[in-house]
């Protein structure tokens, strides 16, 4: 039981995909201009992650090893299409706001990475728990980052105006440069509070890349952190 | 003609795919440590973007004809993955020198969001075939430009002792990216 709980909780803090493993940077930066968009993106990606983890772990003995990555991509793309339809039908405002980043969930490193590193080696229950844990970690990180950018950049919390702050918004934080900056400050804060112990990856590089297993290019292995996906 | 020029200027400078649209952040941060690897990655991405657009645009028309446009995501990612593999094999067989220069980067591009992003954008903006190709070319050039500038910035950062301990490594890289993005914001309003 403790082991199951460990699988569930490791994604939330210890191996947080966004802040510790540094995966899925594109949606993290692009969709966190407000808290509700960040949370929406997190929930959409979580749904895809849980479903694809379950299906891939069920199919792990059937899928031939050599074509496993294309198979994973087809499974993930199928679920992304489902999520796209659901959002379009029930939350059209969010569908509009997230735009191109909904189909781009397919190429989110976190989902392919968890399929390759976890779901293809573990049973269905563990894979589902891993998907839930990682998904919550992703959603929380995006939600917090979105909230920070919304409060400073627009002076609102979930669309509700904060007195005084909303009259003097620091707009740049909600725009593109602010995305990079807030992300940098969040990682630096985690570095500071854990004395650098939490961040396993000091640099972006092969070690965290979801394509590491398929990309057995000699030069990639040799150059190590120089080349990444 | 004017529209093509507008598209090119817009995606290279104003809506730069990395610094304004946040597409392809992973290679931007991962491969930009050295100038030659950034150039290699940038050229490879541009090459694949144009090829992928050339392949996916007609396929979308086919999907629309049979009213299965919703299969876009599934079909596009598979076409791009197959195309990248094919290009790698062809280059290896016929142009080994080019394969040596770009080969390392090709498998990594399969799951690059910039490539999938540009092909979907072409459809969303309902560009014609020629406009789509130029949009892909421009996006690729914008990617290359951002990579080259950023690799210069990172070489200056290397081994800098004045960076606070918590900010060393990834955070300071992101802060520099933020400043570069701020500089590119100066181009906004250039194209209507």
Coordinates of C-alpha atoms in Angstrom, one line a residue:
Chain A
X1 CA 0.0 0.0 0.0
X2 CA 2.8 2.4 0.9
X3 CA 4.5 1.6 -2.4
X4 CA 1.3 2.5 -4.3
X5 CA 1.0 5.7 -2.4
X6 CA 4.6 6.4 -3.3
X7 CA 3.9 6.0 -7.0
X8 CA 1.0 8.4 -6.7
X9 CA 2.7 11.1 -4.8
X10 CA 6.2 11.2 -6.3
X11 CA 4.9 13.1 -9.4
X12 CA 3.5 15.9 -7.2
X13 CA 6.6 17.2 -5.5
X14 CA 9.7 14.9 -5.6
X15 CA 9.6 14.3 -9.4
X16 CA 7.4 17.2 -10.4
X17 CA 7.4 17.0 -14.3
X18 CA 7.5 20.7 -14.8
X19 CA 9.6 22.1 -12.0
X20 CA 12.0 19.2 -11.3
X21 CA 12.2 17.0 -14.4
X22 CA 11.9 20.1 -16.7
X23 CA 9.6 18.4 -19.2
X24 CA 6.8 19.9 -21.2
X25 CA 8.2 23.4 -21.3
X26 CA 6.2 24.5 -24.3
X27 CA 2.7 24.2 -22.9
X28 CA 4.0 25.4 -19.5
X29 CA 5.1 28.7 -20.9
X30 CA 2.4 29.2 -23.5
X31 CA -0.8 28.4 -21.6
X32 CA -0.1 30.0 -18.2
X33 CA -1.0 33.5 -19.0
X34 CA -4.0 33.1 -16.6
X35 CA -4.7 30.6 -13.8
X36 CA -7.8 29.1 -15.5
X37 CA -5.9 28.4 -18.8
X38 CA -3.0 26.8 -16.9
X39 CA -5.4 24.6 -14.9
X40 CA -7.4 23.7 -18.1
X41 CA -4.2 22.7 -19.9
X42 CA -3.1 20.7 -16.9
X43 CA -6.5 18.8 -16.7
X44 CA -6.6 18.1 -20.4
X45 CA -3.0 16.8 -20.4
X46 CA -3.8 14.7 -17.3
X47 CA -6.8 13.1 -18.9
X48 CA -4.7 12.1 -21.9
X49 CA -1.8 10.9 -19.7
X50 CA -4.0 8.7 -17.5
X51 CA -5.8 7.1 -20.5
X52 CA -2.7 6.6 -22.5
X53 CA -0.8 5.1 -19.5
X54 CA -3.6 2.6 -18.9
X55 CA -3.9 1.6 -22.6
X56 CA -0.1 1.3 -23.2
X57 CA 0.4 -0.7 -20.1
X58 CA -2.4 -3.1 -21.3
X59 CA -0.9 -3.4 -24.7
X60 CA 2.8 -3.6 -23.6
X61 CA 3.1 -7.3 -24.4
X62 CA 1.4 -7.0 -27.8
X63 CA 3.3 -4.1 -29.2
X64 CA 6.6 -5.2 -30.9
X65 CA 9.6 -3.5 -29.4
X66 CA 10.8 -2.0 -32.7
X67 CA 7.7 0.0 -33.5
X68 CA 6.7 0.9 -30.0
X69 CA 7.2 4.7 -30.3
X70 CA 4.9 5.0 -33.3
X71 CA 2.3 2.8 -31.5
X72 CA 2.5 5.0 -28.4
X73 CA 2.1 8.1 -30.5
X74 CA -1.1 6.7 -32.2
X75 CA -2.6 5.8 -28.8
X76 CA -1.8 9.3 -27.4
X77 CA -3.0 11.1 -30.6
X78 CA -6.3 9.2 -30.4
X79 CA -6.9 10.3 -26.8
X80 CA -5.9 13.9 -27.7
X81 CA -8.6 13.9 -30.4
X82 CA -11.1 12.8 -27.9
X83 CA -10.1 15.5 -25.4
X84 CA -10.3 18.1 -28.3
X85 CA -13.9 17.1 -29.0
X86 CA -14.9 17.1 -25.3
X87 CA -13.4 20.6 -24.8
X88 CA -15.0 21.9 -28.0
X89 CA -18.4 20.7 -27.0
X90 CA -18.5 21.5 -23.3
X91 CA -15.9 24.3 -22.6
X92 CA -15.7 26.3 -25.9
X93 CA -14.1 29.3 -24.1
X94 CA -11.2 27.2 -22.9
X95 CA -10.9 25.5 -26.4
X96 CA -10.5 28.9 -27.9
X97 CA -8.0 30.1 -25.3
X98 CA -5.7 27.0 -25.5
X99 CA -6.0 26.9 -29.3
X100 CA -3.2 25.0 -31.0
X101 CA -1.8 23.7 -27.7
X102 CA -4.6 21.1 -27.5
X103 CA -3.4 19.1 -30.6
X104 CA 0.1 19.8 -29.4
X105 CA -0.5 17.6 -26.3
X106 CA 0.5 14.8 -28.6
X107 CA 4.1 15.9 -28.6
X108 CA 4.2 16.7 -24.9
X109 CA 7.4 15.1 -23.6
X110 CA 5.7 14.2 -20.3
X111 CA 3.2 11.9 -21.9
X112 CA 5.5 10.1 -24.3
X113 CA 8.1 10.0 -21.6
X114 CA 5.9 8.3 -19.0
X115 CA 4.7 5.8 -21.6
X116 CA 8.3 4.9 -22.4
X117 CA 9.7 5.0 -18.9
X118 CA 6.8 3.7 -16.8
X119 CA 3.7 2.4 -18.5
X120 CA 5.7 0.0 -20.8
X121 CA 7.3 -1.7 -17.8
X122 CA 4.6 -1.7 -15.1
X123 CA 1.1 -3.1 -14.5
X124 CA -2.2 -1.3 -15.2
X125 CA -2.9 -0.1 -11.7
X126 CA 0.6 1.3 -11.1
X127 CA 0.6 3.0 -14.5
X128 CA -2.8 4.6 -13.8
X129 CA -1.6 5.8 -10.4
X130 CA 1.6 7.2 -12.0
X131 CA -0.5 9.0 -14.6
X132 CA -2.7 10.5 -11.9
X133 CA 0.3 11.6 -9.8
X134 CA 2.3 13.1 -12.7
X135 CA -0.9 14.7 -14.0
X136 CA -1.6 16.4 -10.6
X137 CA 2.0 17.6 -10.5
X138 CA 1.7 19.1 -13.9
X139 CA -1.7 20.7 -13.2
X140 CA -0.5 22.1 -9.9
X141 CA 2.6 23.6 -11.4
X142 CA 0.7 25.1 -14.3
X143 CA -2.0 26.4 -12.0
X144 CA 0.4 28.1 -9.6
X145 CA 2.4 29.6 -12.4
X146 CA -0.8 30.8 -14.1
X147 CA -2.0 32.3 -10.9
X148 CA 1.3 34.2 -10.3
X149 CA 1.2 35.6 -13.9
X150 CA -2.4 36.5 -13.7
X151 CA -2.1 38.3 -10.3
X152 CA 1.0 40.3 -11.4
X153 CA 0.2 40.7 -15.1
X154 CA -3.5 41.5 -15.0
X155 CA -4.4 42.1 -11.3
X156 CA -7.1 39.4 -11.3
X157 CA -7.6 36.0 -9.6
X158 CA -9.5 33.6 -11.8
X159 CA -11.0 36.6 -13.6
X160 CA -12.0 38.5 -10.4
X161 CA -10.3 41.9 -10.1
X162 CA -8.2 42.6 -7.0
X163 CA -8.7 46.2 -5.8
X164 CA -5.7 48.5 -6.5
X165 CA -3.6 45.8 -8.1
X166 CA -5.9 45.6 -11.1
X167 CA -5.5 49.3 -11.7
X168 CA -1.7 49.0 -12.0
X169 CA -1.0 45.7 -13.7
X170 CA 2.5 44.8 -14.7
X171 CA 1.5 43.6 -18.1
X172 CA 4.8 42.2 -19.3
X173 CA 4.5 39.2 -16.9
X174 CA 1.4 38.0 -18.7
X175 CA 3.1 38.3 -22.1
X176 CA 5.8 36.1 -23.6
X177 CA 8.9 37.4 -21.8
X178 CA 7.1 37.1 -18.4
X179 CA 6.5 33.4 -19.1
X180 CA 10.2 32.7 -19.3
X181 CA 10.9 34.9 -16.3
X182 CA 8.3 33.5 -13.9
X183 CA 9.3 29.9 -14.9
X184 CA 13.0 30.8 -14.1
X185 CA 12.1 32.3 -10.8
X186 CA 10.0 29.3 -9.8
X187 CA 12.8 26.9 -10.6
X188 CA 15.3 29.2 -8.7
X189 CA 12.9 29.3 -5.7
X190 CA 12.9 25.5 -5.6
X191 CA 16.7 25.4 -5.9
X192 CA 16.9 27.9 -3.0
X193 CA 14.5 26.1 -0.6
X194 CA 16.0 22.7 -1.2
X195 CA 19.6 23.8 -1.4
X196 CA 19.8 22.5 -5.0
X197 CA 18.9 18.9 -4.0
X198 CA 15.6 18.7 -5.8
X199 CA 16.7 19.6 -9.3
X200 CA 18.1 16.4 -10.7
X201 CA 18.7 17.9 -14.1
X202 CA 21.2 20.8 -13.9
X203 CA 20.9 21.3 -17.6
X204 CA 18.4 20.5 -20.3
X205 CA 19.8 17.4 -22.0
X206 CA 19.5 13.8 -23.0
X207 CA 18.8 12.4 -19.5
X208 CA 15.3 13.8 -19.4
X209 CA 14.5 13.4 -23.0
X210 CA 11.6 11.1 -23.8
X211 CA 13.3 10.1 -27.1
X212 CA 16.5 9.0 -25.4
X213 CA 15.7 5.3 -25.8
X214 CA 15.0 5.5 -29.5
X215 CA 17.7 8.0 -30.3
X216 CA 20.6 5.7 -30.1
X217 CA 22.7 7.9 -32.3
X218 CA 26.3 7.6 -31.3
X219 CA 26.9 11.3 -31.4
X220 CA 23.9 12.0 -29.2
X221 CA 25.3 9.6 -26.6
X222 CA 28.7 11.0 -26.9
X223 CA 27.8 14.6 -26.7
X224 CA 25.5 13.9 -23.8
X225 CA 23.9 17.1 -22.7
X226 CA 24.7 18.9 -25.9
X227 CA 21.9 17.4 -27.9
X228 CA 18.3 17.1 -26.6
X229 CA 14.9 16.9 -28.0
Chain B
X1 CA 3.5 38.5 -53.4
X2 CA 2.9 41.1 -50.7
X3 CA 1.1 38.6 -48.6
X4 CA 4.0 36.2 -48.8
X5 CA 6.4 39.0 -47.7
X6 CA 4.1 39.8 -44.8
X7 CA 3.9 36.2 -43.7
X8 CA 7.7 35.9 -43.9
X9 CA 8.4 39.1 -41.9
X10 CA 5.7 38.2 -39.4
X11 CA 6.9 34.7 -38.5
X12 CA 10.6 35.6 -38.5
X13 CA 10.5 38.7 -36.4
X14 CA 7.1 39.5 -34.9
X15 CA 5.6 36.1 -34.2
X16 CA 8.9 34.3 -33.8
X17 CA 8.0 30.7 -33.2
X18 CA 10.1 30.4 -30.1
X19 CA 10.1 33.8 -28.5
X20 CA 6.5 34.7 -29.1
X21 CA 4.5 31.5 -29.8
X22 CA 6.5 29.2 -27.5
X23 CA 6.8 26.4 -30.0
X24 CA 10.0 24.3 -29.9
X25 CA 11.3 25.4 -26.6
X26 CA 13.0 22.1 -25.8
X27 CA 15.5 22.2 -28.7
X28 CA 15.9 25.9 -28.1
X29 CA 17.1 25.4 -24.5
X30 CA 18.7 22.0 -25.1
X31 CA 20.8 22.4 -28.2
X32 CA 21.8 26.1 -28.0
X33 CA 25.0 25.7 -26.0
X34 CA 27.3 25.7 -29.0
X35 CA 27.0 27.8 -32.2
X36 CA 27.5 24.9 -34.6
X37 CA 24.9 22.6 -33.0
X38 CA 22.4 25.5 -33.0
X39 CA 23.0 26.1 -36.7
X40 CA 22.6 22.3 -37.4
X41 CA 19.4 22.0 -35.4
X42 CA 18.0 25.2 -36.9
X43 CA 18.7 24.1 -40.5
X44 CA 17.3 20.6 -39.8
X45 CA 14.1 22.0 -38.3
X46 CA 13.6 24.4 -41.3
X47 CA 14.2 21.5 -43.7
X48 CA 11.7 19.2 -42.0
X49 CA 9.1 22.0 -41.5
X50 CA 9.0 22.8 -45.3
X51 CA 8.9 19.1 -46.1
X52 CA 6.2 18.4 -43.6
X53 CA 4.1 21.2 -44.8
X54 CA 4.5 20.1 -48.4
X55 CA 3.2 16.6 -47.4
X56 CA 0.5 17.5 -44.8
X57 CA -1.3 20.3 -46.7
X58 CA -2.5 18.1 -49.6
X59 CA -3.4 15.4 -47.0
X60 CA -5.7 17.9 -45.2
X61 CA -7.5 18.6 -48.4
X62 CA -8.0 14.9 -48.8
X63 CA -9.3 14.6 -45.3
X64 CA -11.7 17.5 -45.8
X65 CA -13.0 16.0 -49.0
X66 CA -14.0 12.8 -47.1
X67 CA -15.2 14.9 -44.1
X68 CA -12.8 13.4 -41.7
X69 CA -10.9 16.6 -40.9
X70 CA -10.9 15.6 -37.2
X71 CA -8.3 13.0 -37.9
X72 CA -5.8 15.8 -38.4
X73 CA -3.8 15.3 -35.3
X74 CA -3.4 11.6 -35.7
X75 CA -2.6 11.7 -39.4
X76 CA -0.2 14.7 -39.2
X77 CA 2.0 13.3 -36.4
X78 CA 2.3 9.9 -38.2
X79 CA 3.1 11.5 -41.5
X80 CA 5.7 13.7 -39.9
X81 CA 7.3 10.7 -38.1
X82 CA 7.4 8.6 -41.3
X83 CA 8.7 11.5 -43.3
X84 CA 11.5 12.2 -40.9
X85 CA 12.6 8.5 -41.0
X86 CA 12.4 8.5 -44.8
X87 CA 14.4 11.6 -45.2
X88 CA 17.1 10.3 -42.8
X89 CA 17.4 7.1 -44.9
X90 CA 17.5 9.0 -48.2
X91 CA 20.2 11.4 -46.9
X92 CA 22.2 8.5 -45.5
X93 CA 22.2 6.7 -48.8
X94 CA 22.6 9.6 -51.3
X95 CA 24.0 12.7 -49.5
X96 CA 26.2 11.3 -46.7
X97 CA 27.9 14.7 -46.1
X98 CA 24.5 16.3 -45.4
X99 CA 23.5 13.3 -43.3
X100 CA 26.6 13.8 -41.1
X101 CA 25.8 17.4 -40.5
X102 CA 22.0 17.1 -39.9
X103 CA 21.6 13.3 -39.1
X104 CA 21.9 13.7 -35.4
X105 CA 19.1 16.2 -35.1
X106 CA 16.6 14.5 -37.4
X107 CA 15.2 11.8 -35.0
X108 CA 14.7 14.4 -32.3
X109 CA 12.6 16.5 -34.6
X110 CA 9.8 13.9 -34.9
X111 CA 8.3 15.0 -31.5
X112 CA 9.2 18.7 -31.9
X113 CA 6.1 20.8 -31.3
X114 CA 7.3 23.5 -33.7
X115 CA 7.0 21.2 -36.7
X116 CA 3.5 19.9 -35.8
X117 CA 2.5 23.4 -34.7
X118 CA 3.4 25.0 -38.1
X119 CA 1.5 22.4 -40.1
X120 CA -1.6 22.8 -38.0
X121 CA -1.3 26.6 -38.1
X122 CA -1.2 26.5 -41.9
X123 CA -4.5 24.8 -41.9
X124 CA -6.0 27.0 -39.2
X125 CA -5.1 30.2 -41.0
X126 CA -6.4 28.7 -44.2
X127 CA -3.3 29.5 -46.2
X128 CA -2.9 28.4 -49.8
X129 CA -0.3 25.8 -50.7
X130 CA 2.4 28.4 -51.6
X131 CA 1.6 30.6 -48.6
X132 CA 1.9 27.5 -46.3
X133 CA 5.3 26.6 -47.8
X134 CA 6.6 30.2 -47.2
X135 CA 5.0 30.2 -43.7
X136 CA 7.0 27.0 -42.9
X137 CA 10.2 28.4 -44.4
X138 CA 9.8 31.7 -42.4
X139 CA 9.0 29.9 -39.2
X140 CA 12.1 27.7 -39.7
X141 CA 14.3 30.8 -40.4
X142 CA 12.9 32.5 -37.3
X143 CA 13.8 29.4 -35.3
X144 CA 17.3 29.5 -36.7
X145 CA 17.8 33.2 -36.0
X146 CA 16.6 32.8 -32.4
X147 CA 18.9 29.7 -31.9
X148 CA 22.0 31.6 -33.2
X149 CA 21.4 34.7 -31.1
X150 CA 20.7 32.6 -28.0
X151 CA 23.8 30.4 -28.5
X152 CA 25.9 33.6 -28.5
X153 CA 24.2 34.7 -25.2
X154 CA 24.8 31.4 -23.6
X155 CA 28.5 31.3 -24.5
X156 CA 28.8 34.5 -22.5
X157 CA 27.0 33.0 -19.6
X158 CA 29.2 29.9 -19.5
X159 CA 31.3 29.9 -16.3
X160 CA 30.0 33.2 -15.2
X161 CA 30.8 33.5 -11.4
X162 CA 28.4 36.4 -10.8
X163 CA 25.2 34.4 -11.1
X164 CA 23.5 33.7 -7.7
X165 CA 23.8 30.0 -6.7
X166 CA 20.0 29.3 -7.0
X167 CA 19.9 30.8 -10.4
X168 CA 22.8 28.9 -11.9
X169 CA 22.1 26.5 -14.8
X170 CA 18.5 26.3 -16.0
X171 CA 17.0 29.5 -14.3
X172 CA 19.6 31.9 -15.7
X173 CA 19.2 30.4 -19.1
X174 CA 15.4 31.1 -18.9
X175 CA 16.1 34.6 -17.7
X176 CA 18.3 35.3 -20.7
X177 CA 15.6 33.8 -22.9
X178 CA 13.1 36.2 -21.3
X179 CA 15.4 39.2 -22.1
X180 CA 15.8 38.0 -25.7
X181 CA 12.0 37.6 -26.0
X182 CA 11.6 41.2 -24.6
X183 CA 13.9 42.4 -27.3
X184 CA 11.9 40.7 -30.0
X185 CA 8.7 42.3 -28.6
X186 CA 10.2 45.5 -30.1
X187 CA 9.2 44.2 -33.5
X188 CA 5.5 44.0 -32.7
X189 CA 3.4 46.3 -34.8
X190 CA 5.9 46.0 -37.7
X191 CA 3.4 43.9 -39.7
X192 CA -0.3 44.5 -39.4

